[in-house]
Amino acid sequence: MAELKSPTIGWIGTGVMGKSMAGRLLESDYNVNIFTRTPAKAEELLNLGAQWNESVKSLAEESDMIITMVGYPSDVEEVYFGEDGLLQNAAEGTYIIDMTTSSPELAVKMDQEASKRKIRVLDAPVSGGDVGAKEGTLSIMVGGEEAAFHDVRFLFDLLGSQTVLQGPAGSGQFTKMCNQIAIASNMMGVSESLVYAEAAGLDPNTVLESISGGAAGSWSLSNLTPRVIKGDLEPGFYVKHFIKDMKIAIESAEKMELNLPGLKLAKQLYDQISADGYANSGTQALYKYYK
Amino acid sequence: MAELKSPTIGWIGTGVMGKSMAGRLLESDYNVNIFTRTPAKAEELLNLGAQWNESVKSLAEESDMIITMVGYPSDVEEVYFGEDGLLQNAAEGTYIIDMTTSSPELAVKMDQEASKRKIRVLDAPVSGGDVGAKEGTLSIMVGGEEAAFHDVRFLFDLLGSQTVLQGPAGSGQFTKMCNQIAIASNMMGVSESLVYAEAAGLDPNTVLESISGGAAGSWSLSNLTPRVIKGDLEPGFYVKHFIKDMKIAIESAEKMELNLPGLKLAKQLYDQISADGYANSGTQALYKYYK
């Protein structure tokens, strides 16, 4: 679609991440069609010039490229499949990018269904949080055909500062799972390190001075532990969303006959704090498991 | 001891770390007395001008400041306590620094015994590995009296680039345990992330491009995972020593009635790979648990 100077972009999903990301497209003067389940959440974007669509079906019919950023794999299924879904209603040649963190197997299924209809689908989940979404500094992990990747690369470049084509359909989701798997066990490590420091009567800030620059160093230790020390459990990333991601990773690992005991344990501990009332806290709330 | 321009430093323990560290004192023209269980390991330092001592006892008698860097808490006990140990034989006013990673409770016991004899003991374990030891860029975590800390600070400054007095006796060891606790669970995270990437058919180097700069980022992910990908299990830090440290941390946590399930699980997995023949590999060999 190199000849298309000003494609119309359809955008589905305007949560914390989706809203900031769609806002960046509007700032760059793209035509943006919006559909989202809760219309009130789209208001800000409509004020910035986005067009409202009444349904997934009408958005599909009126957009050249479509980006979805919804919540759960079940939402992705609903948006893509069925009579009123994207795949049934998008024209041949449409590009559709799912940036939701979702199941790799579902991404493969979407790609297969799309191929039959000459629609190009990419899976492209992100990391970098709300700040990365606002500033366009996300890391974008892409699965799908190389040609389609290059055709929509300009969109990724508006949204992220690090975009890597990881392989065929599903590879973006698989890579995002690698990211979440690494985080899951590390969150136990940083939480346990902090509760141990406190129990030993140490000043946790002084401990961080000694350990955060070395072999124990991590993004979570440098960024989340200071928040916990201050008693700040506000979500950068929600416990409930992290649990969703770990569930996808565990199911996906089981399909590959991989046993990942660290990941499973982390999921159990997060399930516990979710049951204890921290589902809407940030992932640093894992600390509460130990108190 | 500000008046003592050229104190004689006693050094016990010349493993990979101890040898490089003692070498730095010799390079700065300090008089260094050496004792070590395996005399051959001291040879290099003797060639650099160190004096050999036949026993802990004679070293204690002939040194103003003594640094120990041995293997296990049992080695520390042997060197400090008993008829021929440091505490029995060092003169009043001697400074003794244990830089071994050892038990916080043992450090407290050493301090109590030393106080009775007007000897000053500090616990000062390090992180930063063989490279940090060679280059004098260790992170040194110190427990003990502030006055003693300041008196021997010049030695820490020769050995490390980040030295923090963490609190009273035992606090250095407690802080080092915080460091090891954070590493333990993270090693599961980075290992599981890698085996998942491989099982999914991804290129792990390309996955690292996407994930190592963000929220999943850690020293281990950036430094150890590339080694595993290349098949390099050579020790930066030995599995057997890491197991020793986790054992100390678990025992210490139990004394404080803390339950640290991530740490316990990591120890189990490391025990398994140790039994499978990886005790003398680097900690990145945890990957082998999953294969």
Coordinates of C-alpha atoms in Angstrom, one line a residue:
Chain A
M1 CA 0.0 0.0 0.0
A2 CA 2.9 2.3 -0.6
E3 CA 0.8 4.3 -3.1
L4 CA -1.8 5.1 -0.4
K5 CA -0.6 8.5 1.1
S6 CA -3.2 8.9 3.7
P7 CA -4.7 5.6 4.7
T8 CA -7.6 5.7 7.1
I9 CA -6.8 3.9 10.3
G10 CA -9.4 2.1 12.3
W11 CA -8.8 1.8 16.0
I12 CA -10.5 -0.5 18.4
G13 CA -9.9 -0.3 22.2
T14 CA -9.2 2.8 24.1
G15 CA -8.0 1.8 27.5
V16 CA -5.0 3.5 29.1
M17 CA -2.6 2.2 26.5
G18 CA -4.9 2.3 23.4
K19 CA -6.0 5.9 24.1
S20 CA -2.5 7.2 24.2
M21 CA -1.4 5.2 21.1
A22 CA -4.4 6.3 19.0
G23 CA -3.7 9.9 20.1
R24 CA -0.3 9.7 18.6
L25 CA -1.8 8.8 15.2
L26 CA -4.2 11.8 15.4
E27 CA -1.3 14.1 16.3
S28 CA 0.4 13.0 13.1
D29 CA -2.8 13.9 11.2
Y30 CA -4.0 10.5 10.2
N31 CA -7.7 9.9 9.7
V32 CA -8.7 7.6 12.6
N33 CA -12.0 5.7 12.9
I34 CA -12.8 4.7 16.5
F35 CA -14.9 1.9 17.9
T36 CA -14.8 0.9 21.5
R37 CA -17.2 -0.9 23.8
T38 CA -17.5 2.0 26.2
P39 CA -18.1 5.1 24.0
A40 CA -17.3 7.5 26.9
K41 CA -13.7 6.2 26.7
A42 CA -13.4 7.5 23.2
E43 CA -14.5 11.0 23.9
E44 CA -11.1 12.5 24.3
L45 CA -10.0 11.1 20.9
L46 CA -13.2 12.3 19.2
N47 CA -12.3 15.8 20.5
L48 CA -8.9 15.4 18.8
G49 CA -10.6 14.7 15.5
A50 CA -11.3 10.9 15.4
Q51 CA -14.5 9.6 13.7
W52 CA -16.8 7.5 15.8
N53 CA -18.0 4.1 14.4
E54 CA -21.2 2.4 15.6
S55 CA -19.8 -1.1 15.2
V56 CA -16.8 -3.3 14.5
K57 CA -18.5 -4.1 11.2
S58 CA -18.7 -0.4 10.0
L59 CA -15.2 0.3 11.2
A60 CA -13.9 -2.7 9.3
E61 CA -15.7 -1.5 6.1
E62 CA -14.4 2.0 6.3
S63 CA -10.7 1.5 7.3
D64 CA -7.6 0.7 5.3
M65 CA -5.6 -0.4 8.3
I66 CA -7.0 -1.5 11.6
I67 CA -5.3 -1.7 15.0
T68 CA -6.9 -3.5 17.9
M69 CA -5.8 -3.0 21.5
V70 CA -8.4 -4.7 23.7
G71 CA -8.3 -6.5 27.0
Y72 CA -8.4 -10.3 27.0
P73 CA -8.0 -13.1 24.4
S74 CA -11.8 -13.5 24.6
D75 CA -12.2 -9.8 23.5
V76 CA -9.8 -10.4 20.6
E77 CA -11.9 -13.5 19.5
E78 CA -15.1 -11.4 19.6
V79 CA -13.6 -8.5 17.6
Y80 CA -12.0 -10.7 14.9
F81 CA -14.4 -13.6 14.5
G82 CA -18.1 -14.0 13.8
E83 CA -20.6 -12.3 11.6
D84 CA -19.9 -8.8 12.8
G85 CA -16.2 -9.3 13.2
L86 CA -13.2 -7.7 11.5
L87 CA -12.3 -10.7 9.3
Q88 CA -15.8 -11.1 7.9
N89 CA -16.2 -7.5 7.1
A90 CA -12.8 -6.0 6.2
A91 CA -12.1 -5.6 2.4
E92 CA -9.4 -7.7 0.7
G93 CA -6.0 -6.0 1.2
T94 CA -6.8 -4.6 4.5
Y95 CA -4.1 -4.6 7.1
I96 CA -5.1 -5.6 10.6
I97 CA -2.7 -5.4 13.6
D98 CA -3.5 -6.8 17.0
M99 CA -1.5 -5.1 19.6
T100 CA -3.3 -6.7 22.5
T101 CA -1.2 -9.1 24.6
S102 CA -3.0 -12.3 23.7
S103 CA -2.5 -15.9 23.0
P104 CA 0.1 -17.0 20.3
E105 CA -2.2 -19.8 19.2
L106 CA -5.1 -17.3 18.7
A107 CA -2.7 -15.1 16.6
V108 CA -2.0 -18.1 14.4
K109 CA -5.7 -18.8 14.0
M110 CA -6.4 -15.2 13.0
D111 CA -3.6 -15.3 10.5
Q112 CA -4.9 -18.5 8.9
E113 CA -8.5 -17.1 8.7
A114 CA -7.2 -13.8 7.3
S115 CA -5.1 -15.4 4.6
K116 CA -8.2 -17.1 3.2
R117 CA -9.8 -13.7 2.8
K118 CA -6.6 -11.9 1.5
I119 CA -6.5 -9.8 4.6
R120 CA -3.0 -9.3 6.2
V121 CA -2.9 -9.8 10.0
L122 CA 0.1 -9.0 12.2
D123 CA 0.3 -9.7 16.0
A124 CA 2.2 -6.9 17.6
P125 CA 2.0 -6.7 21.4
V126 CA 4.0 -4.1 23.2
S127 CA 5.9 -3.3 26.3
G128 CA 6.8 0.0 27.8
G129 CA 3.6 0.9 29.7
D130 CA 1.5 4.0 29.7
V131 CA 4.6 6.3 29.6
G132 CA 5.9 4.5 26.5
A133 CA 2.5 4.7 24.9
K134 CA 2.3 8.4 25.4
E135 CA 5.8 9.1 24.3
G136 CA 6.0 6.7 21.4
T137 CA 8.8 4.7 23.0
L138 CA 7.2 1.3 23.2
S139 CA 9.0 -1.9 22.3
I140 CA 6.8 -3.6 19.6
M141 CA 7.2 -7.3 19.1
V142 CA 5.8 -8.4 15.7
G143 CA 4.7 -11.7 14.2
G144 CA 3.6 -12.1 10.6
E145 CA 4.6 -11.7 7.0
E146 CA 7.7 -9.6 6.2
A147 CA 6.0 -7.7 3.4
A148 CA 3.0 -6.7 5.5
F149 CA 5.4 -5.7 8.3
H150 CA 7.2 -3.3 6.0
D151 CA 3.9 -1.9 4.7
V152 CA 2.7 -0.8 8.2
R153 CA 6.1 -0.1 9.6
F154 CA 5.4 3.7 9.5
L155 CA 2.6 3.1 12.1
F156 CA 5.0 1.1 14.4
D157 CA 7.5 4.0 14.1
L158 CA 4.9 6.4 15.4
L159 CA 4.1 4.2 18.4
G160 CA 7.4 2.7 19.4
S161 CA 11.2 3.3 19.5
Q162 CA 12.1 -0.4 19.2
T163 CA 10.2 -2.6 16.7
V164 CA 11.4 -6.1 15.8
L165 CA 9.8 -8.6 13.4
Q166 CA 10.3 -11.7 15.5
G167 CA 9.0 -14.3 12.9
P168 CA 5.8 -15.7 11.4
A169 CA 2.3 -15.2 12.9
G170 CA 2.2 -15.7 16.6
S171 CA 5.9 -14.7 17.1
G172 CA 5.0 -11.3 18.5
Q173 CA 2.8 -12.9 21.1
F174 CA 5.4 -15.6 21.9
T175 CA 8.0 -12.8 22.4
K176 CA 5.7 -10.9 24.7
M177 CA 5.3 -14.1 26.7
C178 CA 9.1 -14.3 27.0
N179 CA 9.0 -10.8 28.4
Q180 CA 6.2 -11.6 30.9
I181 CA 7.9 -14.9 31.9
A182 CA 11.2 -13.1 32.8
I183 CA 9.3 -10.5 34.8
A184 CA 7.1 -13.0 36.7
S185 CA 9.9 -14.7 38.6
N186 CA 11.9 -11.5 39.0
M187 CA 9.0 -10.0 40.8
M188 CA 9.3 -12.7 43.4
G189 CA 13.0 -12.0 43.7
V190 CA 12.7 -8.2 44.2
S191 CA 9.7 -8.6 46.6
E192 CA 11.5 -11.3 48.7
S193 CA 14.7 -9.2 48.7
L194 CA 12.8 -6.2 50.1
V195 CA 10.8 -8.1 52.8
Y196 CA 14.1 -9.8 53.9
A197 CA 15.8 -6.4 54.1
E198 CA 13.0 -5.0 56.3
A199 CA 12.9 -8.1 58.5
A200 CA 16.7 -7.8 59.0
G201 CA 16.3 -4.2 60.1
L202 CA 18.1 -2.7 57.2
D203 CA 17.2 0.6 55.5
P204 CA 15.9 -0.7 52.1
N205 CA 16.9 2.5 50.3
T206 CA 20.5 2.0 51.5
V207 CA 20.3 -1.7 50.4
L208 CA 19.3 -0.6 46.9
E209 CA 22.4 1.7 46.8
S210 CA 24.5 -1.4 47.2
I211 CA 22.7 -3.9 45.1
S212 CA 20.8 -2.2 42.2
G213 CA 23.9 -1.5 40.1
G214 CA 25.2 -5.1 40.1
A215 CA 24.3 -8.6 39.3
A216 CA 21.0 -8.3 41.2
G217 CA 20.0 -5.2 39.2
S218 CA 16.8 -5.2 37.1
W219 CA 14.3 -2.7 35.8
S220 CA 11.8 -3.9 38.5
L221 CA 14.4 -3.5 41.3
S222 CA 15.2 0.1 40.2
N223 CA 11.7 1.2 39.3
L224 CA 9.2 -0.8 41.4
T225 CA 11.0 -1.4 44.7
P226 CA 11.3 2.3 45.4
R227 CA 7.6 2.7 44.9
V228 CA 6.8 -0.2 47.3
I229 CA 9.2 1.4 49.9
K230 CA 7.1 4.6 49.7
G231 CA 3.9 2.5 50.1
D232 CA 2.9 3.3 46.5
L233 CA 1.0 0.4 44.9
E234 CA -0.6 2.5 42.1
P235 CA -0.8 0.6 38.9
G236 CA 1.9 1.1 36.2
F237 CA 0.7 -2.4 35.1
Y238 CA -2.3 -4.0 36.8
V239 CA -2.1 -7.2 38.8
K240 CA -5.2 -8.5 37.0
H241 CA -3.7 -8.0 33.6
F242 CA -0.4 -9.6 34.6
I243 CA -2.4 -12.6 35.8
K244 CA -4.1 -12.8 32.4
D245 CA -0.7 -12.8 30.7
M246 CA 0.8 -15.4 33.0
K247 CA -2.3 -17.6 32.3
I248 CA -1.7 -17.3 28.6
A249 CA 2.0 -18.1 29.1
I250 CA 1.3 -21.2 31.2
E251 CA -1.2 -22.6 28.8
S252 CA 1.1 -21.9 25.9
A253 CA 4.0 -23.6 27.7
E254 CA 1.9 -26.6 28.5
K255 CA 1.0 -27.0 24.8
M256 CA 4.7 -27.1 24.1
E257 CA 5.2 -29.6 27.0
L258 CA 7.4 -27.1 28.9
N259 CA 7.4 -27.1 32.7
L260 CA 8.1 -23.6 34.0
P261 CA 7.9 -23.9 37.8
G262 CA 9.0 -20.3 38.5
L263 CA 6.2 -18.9 36.3
K264 CA 3.6 -21.2 37.9
L265 CA 4.7 -20.2 41.4
A266 CA 4.6 -16.5 40.5
K267 CA 1.1 -17.0 39.1
Q268 CA -0.1 -18.7 42.4
L269 CA 1.3 -15.8 44.5
Y270 CA -0.4 -13.2 42.3
D271 CA -3.7 -15.1 42.4
Q272 CA -3.4 -14.9 46.1
I273 CA -2.9 -11.2 46.3
S274 CA -5.6 -10.7 43.7
A275 CA -8.0 -12.7 46.0
D276 CA -6.8 -10.4 48.9
G277 CA -8.0 -7.3 47.1
Y278 CA -5.0 -6.2 45.0
A279 CA -6.3 -7.0 41.5
N280 CA -6.4 -3.4 40.6
S281 CA -3.0 -2.5 42.2
G282 CA 0.3 -2.4 40.3
T283 CA 2.4 -5.5 40.0
Q284 CA 4.7 -4.3 42.7
A285 CA 1.8 -5.2 45.1
L286 CA 3.3 -8.8 45.1
Y287 CA 5.2 -7.5 48.2
K288 CA 1.9 -7.8 50.1
Y289 CA 1.9 -11.6 49.7
Y290 CA 4.8 -11.7 52.2
K291 CA 3.2 -9.4 54.8
Chain B
M1 CA 44.8 4.1 63.5
A2 CA 45.0 7.3 61.5
E3 CA 48.6 7.7 62.8
L4 CA 49.7 4.4 61.2
K5 CA 51.0 5.4 57.7
S6 CA 51.8 1.9 56.5
P7 CA 49.8 -0.7 58.3
T8 CA 50.7 -4.4 57.6
I9 CA 47.7 -6.1 56.0
G10 CA 47.1 -9.8 56.7
W11 CA 45.2 -11.6 54.0
I12 CA 43.6 -15.0 54.3
G13 CA 42.1 -16.8 51.3
T14 CA 43.4 -16.6 47.8
G15 CA 40.6 -18.0 45.6
V16 CA 39.7 -16.3 42.4
M17 CA 38.3 -13.3 44.2
G18 CA 40.8 -13.1 47.1
K19 CA 43.8 -13.3 44.8
S20 CA 42.8 -10.4 42.7
M21 CA 41.8 -8.3 45.7
A22 CA 45.0 -8.9 47.6
G23 CA 46.9 -8.2 44.4
R24 CA 45.4 -4.7 44.4
L25 CA 46.8 -4.0 47.9
L26 CA 50.3 -5.1 46.7
E27 CA 50.1 -2.9 43.7
S28 CA 49.5 0.0 46.1
D29 CA 52.6 -0.9 47.9
Y30 CA 51.1 -2.2 51.1
N31 CA 52.9 -4.8 53.2
V32 CA 50.8 -7.9 52.8
N33 CA 51.0 -11.1 54.9
I34 CA 49.4 -14.1 53.3
F35 CA 48.0 -17.3 54.7
T36 CA 46.0 -19.7 52.7
R37 CA 45.1 -23.4 53.1
T38 CA 46.6 -24.3 49.7
P39 CA 50.1 -22.6 49.6
A40 CA 50.4 -23.0 45.8
K41 CA 47.5 -20.6 45.4
A42 CA 49.5 -17.9 47.1
E43 CA 52.5 -18.2 44.8
E44 CA 51.5 -15.4 42.4
L45 CA 51.1 -13.0 45.3
L46 CA 54.4 -14.0 46.9
N47 CA 56.0 -13.2 43.6
L48 CA 54.4 -9.7 43.8
G49 CA 56.1 -9.2 47.2
A50 CA 53.7 -10.7 49.7
Q51 CA 55.1 -12.4 52.9
W52 CA 54.1 -16.0 53.5
N53 CA 52.8 -16.9 57.0
E54 CA 52.8 -20.5 58.3
S55 CA 49.6 -20.2 60.2
V56 CA 46.5 -18.1 61.0
K57 CA 48.1 -17.6 64.4
S58 CA 51.3 -16.1 63.1
L59 CA 49.5 -13.9 60.6
A60 CA 47.2 -12.6 63.4
E61 CA 50.2 -11.7 65.5
E62 CA 52.0 -9.9 62.7
S63 CA 49.3 -7.9 61.0
D64 CA 47.6 -4.6 61.9
M65 CA 44.6 -5.1 59.7
I66 CA 43.4 -8.5 58.5
I67 CA 41.1 -9.4 55.6
T68 CA 39.5 -12.8 55.2
M69 CA 38.0 -14.0 51.9
V70 CA 37.4 -17.8 52.4
G71 CA 34.8 -20.2 51.1
Y72 CA 32.1 -21.3 53.5
P73 CA 30.8 -20.2 56.9
S74 CA 32.5 -23.3 58.3
D75 CA 35.8 -21.9 57.0
V76 CA 35.1 -18.6 58.6
E77 CA 34.4 -20.3 61.9
E78 CA 37.6 -22.2 61.7
V79 CA 39.7 -19.1 60.9
Y80 CA 38.1 -16.8 63.5
F81 CA 37.5 -19.1 66.5
G82 CA 39.5 -21.6 68.5
E83 CA 43.0 -21.7 70.0
D84 CA 44.8 -20.9 66.7
G85 CA 42.2 -18.5 65.3
L86 CA 42.3 -14.8 64.6
L87 CA 40.3 -13.6 67.6
Q88 CA 42.4 -15.5 70.1
N89 CA 45.7 -14.3 68.6
A90 CA 45.2 -10.8 67.2
A91 CA 46.5 -7.9 69.3
E92 CA 44.0 -5.5 70.9
G93 CA 43.2 -2.7 68.4
T94 CA 43.5 -5.0 65.3
Y95 CA 41.0 -4.5 62.6
I96 CA 39.6 -7.7 61.0
I97 CA 37.3 -7.6 58.0
D98 CA 35.5 -10.7 56.7
M99 CA 34.7 -10.3 53.0
T100 CA 33.5 -13.8 52.6
T101 CA 29.8 -14.2 51.8
S102 CA 28.7 -15.9 55.1
S103 CA 26.0 -16.0 57.6
P104 CA 24.7 -12.8 59.3
E105 CA 24.3 -14.6 62.6
L106 CA 28.0 -15.7 62.5
A107 CA 29.0 -12.1 61.7
V108 CA 27.2 -11.0 64.9
K109 CA 28.9 -13.7 66.9
M110 CA 32.3 -12.7 65.6
D111 CA 31.6 -9.1 66.5
Q112 CA 30.5 -10.0 70.0
E113 CA 33.6 -12.2 70.6
A114 CA 35.9 -9.5 69.1
S115 CA 34.4 -6.7 71.3
K116 CA 35.4 -8.6 74.4
R117 CA 39.0 -8.6 73.2
K118 CA 39.0 -5.0 71.9
I119 CA 39.4 -6.2 68.4
R120 CA 37.3 -4.5 65.7
V121 CA 35.5 -6.7 63.3
L122 CA 33.5 -5.7 60.2
D123 CA 31.5 -7.9 57.9
A124 CA 32.0 -6.7 54.3
P125 CA 30.9 -9.2 51.6
V126 CA 31.1 -8.0 48.0
S127 CA 29.4 -8.3 44.6
G128 CA 30.9 -7.7 41.2
G129 CA 32.6 -10.9 40.5
D130 CA 36.1 -11.7 39.2
V131 CA 36.2 -8.6 36.9
G132 CA 35.1 -6.3 39.8
A133 CA 37.8 -7.8 42.0
K134 CA 40.5 -7.3 39.4
E135 CA 39.5 -3.7 38.5
G136 CA 38.6 -2.6 42.0
T137 CA 35.0 -1.9 41.1
L138 CA 33.3 -4.2 43.6
S139 CA 30.2 -3.2 45.5
I140 CA 31.1 -3.6 49.2
M141 CA 28.3 -4.0 51.8
V142 CA 29.5 -3.4 55.3
G143 CA 28.2 -4.1 58.7
G144 CA 29.9 -2.9 62.0
E145 CA 30.9 0.1 64.0
E146 CA 31.0 3.4 62.1
A147 CA 34.4 4.4 63.6
A148 CA 36.0 1.2 62.5
F149 CA 34.4 1.5 59.1
H150 CA 36.0 4.9 58.6
D151 CA 39.4 3.7 59.8
V152 CA 39.6 1.0 57.1
R153 CA 37.7 2.9 54.4
F154 CA 41.0 3.4 52.5
L155 CA 41.2 -0.4 52.0
F156 CA 37.6 -0.6 50.7
D157 CA 38.4 2.2 48.3
L158 CA 41.2 0.2 46.8
L159 CA 38.9 -2.8 46.3
G160 CA 35.6 -1.3 45.4
S161 CA 33.9 1.6 43.7
Q162 CA 30.7 1.4 45.8
T163 CA 31.0 0.9 49.5
V164 CA 28.1 1.4 51.8
L165 CA 27.9 1.0 55.6
Q166 CA 24.6 -0.8 56.0
G167 CA 24.3 -0.9 59.7
P168 CA 25.7 -2.8 62.8
A169 CA 27.5 -6.1 62.7
G170 CA 25.8 -8.6 60.4
S171 CA 24.3 -5.9 58.1
G172 CA 26.8 -6.4 55.4
Q173 CA 25.9 -10.1 55.2
F174 CA 22.2 -9.3 55.4
T175 CA 22.6 -7.0 52.5
K176 CA 24.5 -9.5 50.5
M177 CA 21.7 -12.0 51.1
C178 CA 19.2 -9.4 49.7
N179 CA 21.4 -9.4 46.6
Q180 CA 21.4 -13.1 46.3
I181 CA 17.7 -13.4 47.0
A182 CA 16.9 -11.0 44.1
I183 CA 19.2 -12.9 41.8
A184 CA 17.8 -16.4 42.7
S185 CA 14.3 -16.0 41.4
N186 CA 15.4 -13.8 38.5
M187 CA 17.6 -16.7 37.3
M188 CA 14.4 -18.8 37.0
G189 CA 12.8 -16.0 35.1
V190 CA 15.6 -15.5 32.6
S191 CA 16.1 -19.3 32.1
E192 CA 12.3 -19.9 31.6
S193 CA 12.1 -17.0 29.2
L194 CA 14.9 -18.5 27.1
V195 CA 13.6 -22.1 27.0
Y196 CA 10.2 -20.8 26.1
A197 CA 11.6 -18.7 23.3
E198 CA 13.5 -21.7 21.9
A199 CA 10.5 -24.0 22.2
A200 CA 8.4 -21.4 20.3
G201 CA 10.9 -21.4 17.5
L202 CA 12.0 -17.8 18.0
D203 CA 15.6 -16.6 17.6
P204 CA 16.6 -15.9 21.2
N205 CA 19.0 -13.1 20.2
T206 CA 16.2 -11.3 18.4
V207 CA 14.0 -11.8 21.4
L208 CA 16.6 -10.2 23.6
E209 CA 16.6 -7.1 21.3
S210 CA 12.9 -6.7 22.1
I211 CA 12.9 -7.4 25.8
S212 CA 16.2 -6.6 27.4
G213 CA 15.7 -2.8 27.4
G214 CA 12.3 -2.8 29.1
A215 CA 10.5 -4.0 32.2
A216 CA 11.9 -7.5 31.8
G217 CA 15.4 -6.1 31.7
S218 CA 18.0 -7.2 34.2
W219 CA 21.8 -7.7 34.6
S220 CA 21.3 -11.5 34.3
L221 CA 19.2 -11.2 31.1
S222 CA 21.7 -8.9 29.4
N223 CA 24.9 -10.6 30.6
L224 CA 24.1 -14.3 31.3
T225 CA 21.5 -15.2 28.7
P226 CA 23.8 -14.3 25.7
R227 CA 26.3 -16.7 27.2
V228 CA 23.8 -19.5 27.5
I229 CA 22.7 -18.9 23.9
K230 CA 26.3 -19.4 22.8
G231 CA 26.5 -22.6 24.9
D232 CA 28.9 -21.0 27.4
L233 CA 28.4 -22.3 30.9
E234 CA 31.8 -21.2 32.2
P235 CA 31.6 -19.8 35.7
G236 CA 31.5 -16.1 36.4
F237 CA 29.9 -17.3 39.6
Y238 CA 29.9 -21.0 40.5
V239 CA 26.6 -22.9 41.0
K240 CA 28.1 -24.5 44.1
H241 CA 28.8 -21.1 45.7
F242 CA 25.4 -19.8 44.8
I243 CA 23.8 -22.8 46.5
K244 CA 25.8 -22.1 49.6
D245 CA 24.5 -18.5 49.6
M246 CA 20.9 -19.5 49.1
K247 CA 21.2 -22.0 51.9
I248 CA 22.5 -19.2 54.2
A249 CA 19.6 -16.9 53.1
I250 CA 17.0 -19.6 53.6
E251 CA 18.3 -20.4 57.1
S252 CA 18.5 -16.8 58.0
A253 CA 14.9 -16.1 56.7
E254 CA 13.6 -19.0 58.7
K255 CA 15.1 -17.5 61.8
M256 CA 13.2 -14.4 61.1
E257 CA 10.0 -16.5 60.4
L258 CA 9.9 -15.3 56.8
N259 CA 8.6 -17.6 54.1
L260 CA 10.3 -17.0 50.7
P261 CA 8.9 -19.5 48.3
G262 CA 10.7 -18.1 45.2
L263 CA 14.1 -18.4 46.9
K264 CA 13.2 -22.0 48.1
L265 CA 12.2 -23.0 44.6
A266 CA 15.3 -21.6 43.0
K267 CA 17.4 -23.5 45.5
Q268 CA 15.6 -26.7 44.7
L269 CA 16.3 -26.2 41.0
Y270 CA 19.9 -25.4 41.6
D271 CA 20.3 -28.4 43.8
Q272 CA 19.0 -30.5 40.9
I273 CA 21.4 -29.2 38.4
S274 CA 24.2 -29.5 40.9
A275 CA 23.3 -33.2 41.3
D276 CA 23.2 -33.4 37.5
G277 CA 26.9 -32.4 37.3
Y278 CA 26.8 -28.6 37.0
A279 CA 28.1 -27.7 40.5
N280 CA 31.3 -26.2 38.9
S281 CA 29.4 -24.4 36.1
G282 CA 28.3 -20.8 36.2
T283 CA 24.9 -19.9 37.6
Q284 CA 23.6 -19.5 34.0
A285 CA 23.6 -23.3 33.9
L286 CA 20.1 -23.2 35.5
Y287 CA 18.9 -23.3 31.9
K288 CA 19.9 -27.0 31.9
Y289 CA 17.2 -27.8 34.5
Y290 CA 14.6 -27.2 31.8
K291 CA 16.3 -29.3 29.1

